[in-house]
Every structure is written in C-alpha cells, then in structure tokens.
Amino acid sequence: IEVVLKDISEEAAGKGKAYSEKLLEKQVARGRMTEDGKNRVLELIKPTASDADLQGCDLIIEAVFENMDLKHRITKATEGYLADNGIWGSNTSTLPITELAQASGKPENFIGIHFFSPVDKMPLVEIICGEKTSDETLARAFDYTRQIRKTPIVVNDSMGFFTSRTFGTYLDEGVRLLNEGAHPVQIEAMGKAIGMPVGPLAVYDEVSLELSRKAQETWKEMGVLDKWGDGTVLRSVIDTMVGEHGRGGRHHGGGFYEYSADGGKAIWPGLFDLYYKPDAQFSEQDMKDRLLFRPVIESLKCLETNVLRSVADGNIGSIMGIGAPVWTGGYIQFVNTYGLQHFVDRCRELEQKYGERFAPPQIALDHAASGEIFA
C-alpha cells in the first residue's frame, strides 16, 4: 500500500522509514525477499513533516501520545486532507473512540485501529467502534487490517477497550504483590509459571511506568481515574518509582529492572529496600492464581457489558494481542476448562483473602448456575 509517513520532522519520519528498511533487510538476509522486492516496498513509503502530503489519503491513522487534547488537535489539523469519504483511525490503546470523535467533522467515519507493540511481530489489531461509527467504516477498517495480513477483533467502545483493560490487571496485580513485600524475582517467576511470556514487572518496564503515569493524569482529567477498579496501590508505586527515583521504565533509563549495554537486565536493587519483606509469607498457588484470575475476571466483565462482541474475539484477542497463556485457549475459554462452578468458588476464596477485585462477575454466576459454557 502506498503510505505517507508523517512525523514532527523530516529526521523523525526518516527514522521511521529506516526502521522498515532494517526489517526488510532481515528478510532479504533470510532469503524471504529479494533486493528488488525490498526496494519496491521502500518506494511506497514517503517520509514527510508536512501535513499537506496527506492530501487524498483514503485512511489516516494517528499514533500520537495518549492525550485527549493532543489527539483532538491532530484530528482537526489533518482530517481535512482525507479523500472524499476517507476514514480516520486512532491508534489509541485506552481513550474512548466516541470522545476522540468529537473533534471530527465526520464521526461516522471515525474508528479505533489499535496496533500492538512491536507492530511488525504482533498479529492482532483491535478495531473499536464509537457510538457513531458507521458499518461501512467498520467494514473498510476490517478490510484494511486483513490487507496488511493482521488478525482483527472488533470491540465496542470503552475506556481501555478489551485488551488494555484486561492486560492492565496483570500488571496491577504484579505491582500489588510487590507492594505487599513479595520477592521481585518470585513475582516474575510466578508470571512465567502460569505461561505468560514475561513477568509483570518486566513487561511493565517495556510498557513504561512514565507512560502509565501520564495516562493516569489523562484519566483523572477525564474524571474516569478509577472507573475499572481501585488504582491507589498502582499510583503509589508509580509515584515512588517515577516521581521519587526517576525509574520510568526501560526506555527511560530503567524501571523495575536495570539494563546493560549488552542487552542484559537485572532487578533494580532499590526494589528490595523499598518493598521486599523477607518475613512475609506468600502461597505460590495464590500468587499464580492472582496473576491469572485478574485478567480472566476482567475479560468476563468486558463480555458482560458488551465491550466484547463475542467469546471468540475475547479468546483470540487475549492470546494474540496480550500474550495470554496459550494453554488456556484464551481467557474466557479458561473458565470452561477450569469448570464454571470451580471457577466461581476459587474467585470467592481469592475475594475473601485479597479483596473484591476477585469477586466472580454476574455472568460467571449465571453460567455456573445454568451449566452453560461460554461459546
């Protein structure tokens, strides 16, 4: 597809194209592409710092920082360059599409197109429909996603949609365990033990504590700070890590981990002084279930409130977008395999020990009572 890559400067846009060139060179080196093929792809990418070069685009996808005002400014400044009946996509991971579309002259042509990092490796795209998004716009976004060989799921509008809401609970529970005094290495080991690619602290460093801090500020401005649960513990840890110790995450010089020039990493020693309690006792089974059940429960809540349009989208999205353990078959399928009543009972045990965030959702209670699996 012919692409205009617009950034704040020619240099920044050039870096974007250079990244694509590096990926293509790897394909050439592996015999998966010819040199001519690489050059043909690169000829399709036009790096620029000028909005005017967007003139006539059928689709514009913005990917600026998660700030409502900034995204509104970008929309107003560049939407007019779209072709007649062109569509506008926002690569937002958390901000409601309906509110983002308020800056659009054609909210029916406005849709969320959420990619996952690293985009060249992650197969999923989460398509989010706002209140006014038309069926035609959805169809065109879906076709575009298939055209670039990604797997789409379609969800309805919500703060954080499905993937970010669900994935955030894994990070939050890891931070809660840290705050309770669990050994950081044990926390990470329990994440891997349930089948996650990496532990919650390591992945939080990749996501960025600084980015999370800024997102929390945006949510506070929007009046939705704790809409999906109490974030007091998370904010306390972020304030300490970022505000007091300058530990913003991997791309900010280090966060929960320290990183070496050769690509190695180790737990930041300061974590032991700040949080580790050698005398605290933790059940490893409880630790594993806490890290697994939080995103499962959030997935069920998304299904219950029609954020998820289908069980299949929840299962596909959790595995292909947020790295859910493959053995589960997806977070919702996990409930079927675990046993509906068994799941409800275990939720109640965890709720009694650790709080209401583990309360079984009504949809789980209903299915357990009827014996109907999630399908």
C-alpha positions as MATLAB code, in Angstrom:
seq = 'IEVVLKDISEEAAGKGKAYSEKLLEKQVARGRMTEDGKNRVLELIKPTASDADLQGCDLIIEAVFENMDLKHRITKATEGYLADNGIWGSNTSTLPITELAQASGKPENFIGIHFFSPVDKMPLVEIICGEKTSDETLARAFDYTRQIRKTPIVVNDSMGFFTSRTFGTYLDEGVRLLNEGAHPVQIEAMGKAIGMPVGPLAVYDEVSLELSRKAQETWKEMGVLDKWGDGTVLRSVIDTMVGEHGRGGRHHGGGFYEYSADGGKAIWPGLFDLYYKPDAQFSEQDMKDRLLFRPVIESLKCLETNVLRSVADGNIGSIMGIGAPVWTGGYIQFVNTYGLQHFVDRCRELEQKYGERFAPPQIALDHAASGEIFA';
ca = [
       0.000    0.000    0.000;
       1.300    3.469   -0.830;
       1.995    5.169    2.502;
       2.743    8.673    3.725;
       4.741    8.564    6.963;
       4.212   11.921    8.648;
       6.145   12.912   11.767;
       7.146   16.107   13.592;
      10.326   16.424   11.500;
      11.874   15.011    8.334;
      14.511   13.383   10.529;
      11.926   11.637   12.711;
       9.987   10.431    9.667;
      13.244    9.226    8.116;
      13.952    7.144   11.214;
      10.569    5.509   10.787;
      11.366    4.526    7.221;
      14.834    3.366    8.267;
      13.216    1.001   10.762;
      11.170   -0.520    7.939;
      14.322   -0.824    5.844;
      16.064   -2.693    8.663;
      13.178   -5.167    8.904;
      13.187   -5.701    5.131;
      16.960   -6.258    5.095;
      16.491   -9.070    7.613;
      14.004  -10.696    5.240;
      16.466  -10.390    2.372;
      19.237  -11.914    4.516;
      16.974  -14.880    5.330;
      16.058  -15.426    1.687;
      12.430  -14.414    2.200;
      12.632  -11.354   -0.063;
      14.737  -10.186   -2.981;
      16.668   -6.942   -3.038;
      14.295   -5.668   -5.738;
      11.322   -6.580   -3.581;
      12.782   -4.643   -0.666;
      13.315   -1.577   -2.846;
       9.760   -1.752   -4.225;
       8.359   -1.710   -0.690;
      10.569    1.196    0.365;
       9.463    3.189   -2.696;
       5.903    3.019   -1.347;
       6.867    4.874    1.861;
       7.073    8.661    1.706;
       8.521   10.219    4.896;
       7.490   13.823    5.473;
       6.988   16.546    8.060;
       4.278   18.269    6.020;
       0.565   17.759    6.670;
      -0.124   18.707    3.062;
       1.449   15.452    1.873;
      -1.530   13.644    3.428;
      -3.803   15.121    0.755;
      -6.004   12.455   -0.807;
      -5.301    9.638    1.676;
      -8.088    7.060    1.906;
      -7.128    6.317    5.501;
      -5.156    8.291    8.092;
      -4.095    6.572   11.323;
      -2.731    8.824   14.055;
      -0.467    7.334   16.698;
       0.415   10.261   18.956;
       0.666   10.067   22.743;
      -2.413    9.112   24.797;
      -3.678   12.611   25.461;
      -7.209   13.626   24.502;
      -6.400   17.266   23.723;
      -3.383   16.358   21.603;
      -5.332   13.792   19.613;
      -8.148   16.294   19.096;
      -5.665   18.845   17.738;
      -4.179   16.320   15.331;
      -7.620   15.317   14.095;
      -8.711   18.898   13.478;
      -5.445   19.806   11.769;
      -5.242   16.887    9.338;
      -8.662   15.278    8.848;
      -9.383   17.707    6.041;
      -6.669   16.110    3.895;
      -8.594   12.836    3.656;
     -10.049   11.800    0.317;
     -13.811   12.137   -0.058;
     -15.372    9.619    2.335;
     -11.919    8.762    3.684;
     -11.766    7.266    7.165;
      -9.851    8.354   10.249;
      -8.303    5.765   12.540;
      -6.914    6.386   16.001;
      -4.211    4.021   17.220;
      -5.225    4.601   20.819;
      -4.835    1.950   23.490;
      -7.166    3.450   26.113;
      -9.059    6.613   25.112;
     -12.745    6.207   24.180;
     -13.357    6.499   20.448;
     -16.673    8.310   20.964;
     -14.894   11.133   22.810;
     -11.989   11.217   20.363;
     -14.511   11.508   17.506;
     -15.894   14.724   18.987;
     -13.074   16.559   17.193;
     -14.073   15.033   13.864;
     -16.235   16.628   11.206;
     -17.441   13.148   10.248;
     -17.690   10.997   13.400;
     -19.384    8.275   11.347;
     -16.021    7.870    9.521;
     -14.017    7.723   12.771;
     -12.825    4.402   14.248;
     -10.218    2.959   16.591;
      -7.445    0.886   14.981;
      -5.298   -0.335   17.863;
      -1.981   -1.976   16.964;
       0.237   -3.862   19.407;
       3.941   -3.436   20.007;
       6.142   -4.475   18.296;
       3.807   -3.986   15.356;
       5.935   -5.969   12.907;
       5.659   -9.072   15.142;
       2.255   -8.815   16.818;
      -0.512  -10.337   14.663;
      -3.562   -8.683   16.248;
      -5.368   -5.418   15.547;
      -8.190   -4.337   17.872;
     -10.836   -2.395   15.943;
     -13.012   -0.198   18.171;
     -16.373    1.220   17.133;
     -17.539    4.513   18.627;
     -21.214    5.375   19.090;
     -21.430    6.995   15.650;
     -19.030    4.754   13.693;
     -20.828    3.534   10.563;
     -20.972   -0.063    9.388;
     -19.172    0.983    6.201;
     -16.306    2.470    8.190;
     -16.051   -0.724   10.232;
     -16.051   -2.834    7.065;
     -13.302   -0.732    5.496;
     -11.150   -0.831    8.637;
     -11.641   -4.598    8.790;
     -10.649   -4.988    5.133;
      -7.567   -2.810    5.646;
      -6.485   -4.952    8.606;
      -6.804   -8.125    6.528;
      -4.978   -6.465    3.640;
      -1.904   -5.931    5.826;
      -2.168   -9.576    6.984;
      -3.211   -8.876   10.563;
      -5.956  -10.633   12.531;
      -8.734   -8.221   13.571;
     -11.083   -8.394   16.504;
     -13.970   -5.931   16.739;
     -14.983   -4.452   20.100;
     -17.323   -1.750   21.323;
     -16.212    1.494   22.874;
     -14.979    1.635   26.459;
     -12.162    3.146   28.485;
      -9.261    0.831   27.660;
     -11.480   -1.298   25.340;
     -10.829   -5.007   25.856;
      -7.092   -5.573   25.532;
      -5.681   -2.674   27.556;
      -8.253   -3.084   30.329;
      -7.534   -6.784   30.601;
      -3.763   -6.598   30.265;
      -3.608   -3.812   32.826;
      -4.948   -6.139   35.531;
      -1.927   -8.466   35.125;
       0.419   -5.509   35.635;
      -1.640   -4.175   38.541;
      -1.611   -7.492   40.378;
       2.143   -7.812   39.922;
       2.593   -4.347   41.436;
       0.259   -5.247   44.316;
       2.368   -8.326   45.097;
       5.477   -6.147   45.060;
       3.842   -3.624   47.380;
       2.850   -6.435   49.767;
       6.509   -7.433   50.112;
       6.876  -10.399   47.752;
      10.342  -11.037   46.354;
      10.533   -9.410   42.882;
      12.192  -12.461   41.345;
       9.439  -14.699   42.721;
       6.753  -12.414   41.293;
       8.331  -12.686   37.852;
       8.736  -16.449   38.201;
       5.052  -16.870   39.066;
       4.076  -14.894   35.958;
       6.152  -17.214   33.800;
       4.851  -20.245   35.706;
       1.299  -19.576   34.526;
       2.578  -19.305   30.951;
       2.992  -15.575   30.418;
       5.939  -14.671   28.142;
       7.466  -12.444   30.836;
       6.722  -11.439   34.411;
       4.507   -8.425   35.193;
       7.378   -6.186   36.338;
       9.439   -6.830   33.198;
       6.524   -6.150   30.895;
       5.623   -3.013   32.863;
       9.128   -1.719   32.172;
       8.513   -2.269   28.452;
       5.098   -0.596   28.574;
       6.721    2.260   30.564;
       5.906    3.442   34.052;
       6.226    7.007   32.814;
       3.621    6.380   30.120;
       1.341    4.872   32.755;
       1.813    7.932   34.952;
       0.819   10.250   32.103;
      -2.165    8.060   31.221;
      -3.331    8.229   34.841;
      -3.160   12.040   34.627;
      -5.281   11.965   31.463;
      -7.864    9.675   33.089;
      -8.011   11.962   36.116;
      -8.699   14.960   33.865;
     -11.471   12.953   32.195;
     -12.998   12.002   35.543;
     -12.574    8.251   34.993;
      -9.480    7.579   37.101;
     -10.731    4.504   38.970;
     -13.592    3.524   36.707;
     -12.443   -0.091   36.422;
     -11.139   -0.593   39.962;
      -9.097    0.929   42.767;
      -5.762    2.130   41.399;
      -4.442    3.541   44.679;
      -1.675    0.942   45.104;
      -0.575    1.247   41.497;
      -0.401    5.040   41.669;
       1.551    4.899   44.925;
       4.186    2.610   43.399;
       4.373    4.670   40.197;
       4.735    7.900   42.194;
       7.557    6.342   44.203;
       9.327    4.754   41.244;
       8.967    7.621   38.775;
       8.474   10.688   40.956;
      10.978    9.943   43.708;
      13.533    7.714   41.997;
      13.301    8.591   38.291;
      12.614    4.976   37.316;
      10.344    5.458   34.308;
      10.864    2.130   32.544;
      13.269    0.577   30.079;
      13.190    3.443   27.598;
      13.690    5.959   30.402;
      16.953    4.510   31.673;
      15.438    1.712   33.754;
      12.477    0.957   35.955;
      11.887   -2.183   37.980;
      14.961   -3.516   36.171;
      18.417   -2.210   35.348;
      19.590   -2.731   31.760;
      23.112   -3.257   30.460;
      24.552   -2.277   27.096;
      24.764   -5.927   26.010;
      21.000   -6.364   26.423;
      21.103   -7.994   29.834;
      18.898   -6.966   32.724;
      18.626   -7.451   36.462;
      16.161   -6.382   39.160;
      16.911   -2.822   40.290;
      18.421   -3.209   43.810;
      16.321   -0.324   45.104;
      13.214   -2.521   44.908;
      14.477   -4.629   47.799;
      14.962   -1.560   50.009;
      11.598   -0.088   49.057;
       9.303   -3.116   49.083;
      10.764   -6.527   49.885;
       9.707   -8.020   53.233;
      11.812  -11.161   53.931;
       9.460  -12.360   56.675;
       6.291  -12.095   54.579;
       4.754  -15.430   53.587;
       3.162  -15.968   50.184;
       1.372  -19.008   48.799;
       2.785  -19.699   45.344;
      -0.554  -21.128   44.189;
      -2.300  -17.961   45.322;
       0.307  -15.825   43.561;
      -0.210  -17.718   40.314;
      -3.986  -17.601   40.590;
      -3.960  -13.892   41.387;
      -1.939  -13.153   38.258;
      -4.179  -15.394   36.126;
      -7.641  -14.734   37.544;
      -7.471  -10.917   37.388;
      -7.375  -10.760   33.564;
      -9.850  -13.652   33.293;
     -12.328  -11.784   35.507;
     -11.799   -8.560   33.518;
     -12.417  -10.452   30.264;
     -15.726  -11.720   31.639;
     -16.690   -8.175   32.646;
     -15.962   -6.995   29.102;
     -18.204   -9.756   27.748;
     -20.909   -8.984   30.313;
     -21.011   -5.276   29.391;
     -20.890   -5.859   25.610;
     -17.422   -4.379   25.167;
     -16.579   -7.768   23.712;
     -18.923   -8.699   20.906;
     -18.159  -12.417   21.119;
     -16.405  -15.060   23.187;
     -14.185  -15.828   20.192;
     -12.911  -12.241   19.997;
     -12.067  -12.411   23.702;
     -10.106  -15.635   23.316;
      -8.312  -14.601   20.125;
      -7.587  -11.119   21.452;
      -6.196  -12.352   24.752;
      -3.768  -14.800   23.126;
      -2.718  -12.850   20.028;
      -2.798   -9.350   21.499;
      -1.822   -9.549   25.149;
       0.067  -12.815   25.424;
      -2.374  -14.878   27.468;
      -1.008  -18.355   28.183;
      -1.709  -20.457   25.101;
      -2.675  -23.471   27.221;
      -5.772  -21.581   28.417;
      -7.241  -21.371   24.924;
      -7.904  -17.712   25.761;
      -9.025  -16.092   28.988;
     -12.716  -16.909   28.558;
     -12.124  -20.465   27.376;
     -10.071  -20.937   30.562;
     -13.281  -20.699   32.604;
     -14.856  -23.520   30.591;
     -11.816  -25.758   31.083;
     -11.351  -24.898   34.744;
     -15.011  -25.649   35.403;
     -17.685  -22.997   35.822;
     -18.580  -23.683   39.455;
     -14.971  -24.432   40.368;
     -14.010  -21.045   38.923;
     -16.718  -19.236   40.904;
     -15.645  -20.992   44.099;
     -11.985  -20.127   43.602;
     -12.896  -16.493   42.861;
     -14.740  -16.328   46.174;
     -11.756  -17.794   48.024;
      -9.460  -15.180   46.491;
     -12.029  -12.446   47.164;
     -12.155  -13.364   50.847;
      -8.360  -13.290   51.117;
      -7.418  -10.411   48.821;
     -10.417   -8.213   48.135;
     -13.413   -7.543   45.947;
     -11.420   -7.329   42.722;
     -11.640  -11.150   42.714;
     -15.428  -11.275   43.093;
     -16.925  -13.522   40.384;
     -18.798  -11.439   37.772;
     -22.547  -11.989   37.475;
     -22.102  -13.560   34.049;
     -19.921  -16.262   35.647;
     -22.509  -16.879   38.358;
     -25.263  -17.178   35.740;
     -23.309  -19.651   33.609;
     -22.327  -21.708   36.649;
     -25.987  -21.900   37.701;
     -27.175  -22.954   34.249;
     -24.188  -25.131   33.405;
     -23.919  -23.360   30.040;
     -20.326  -22.920   28.877;
     -19.027  -19.743   27.246;
     -19.245  -20.258   23.497;
];
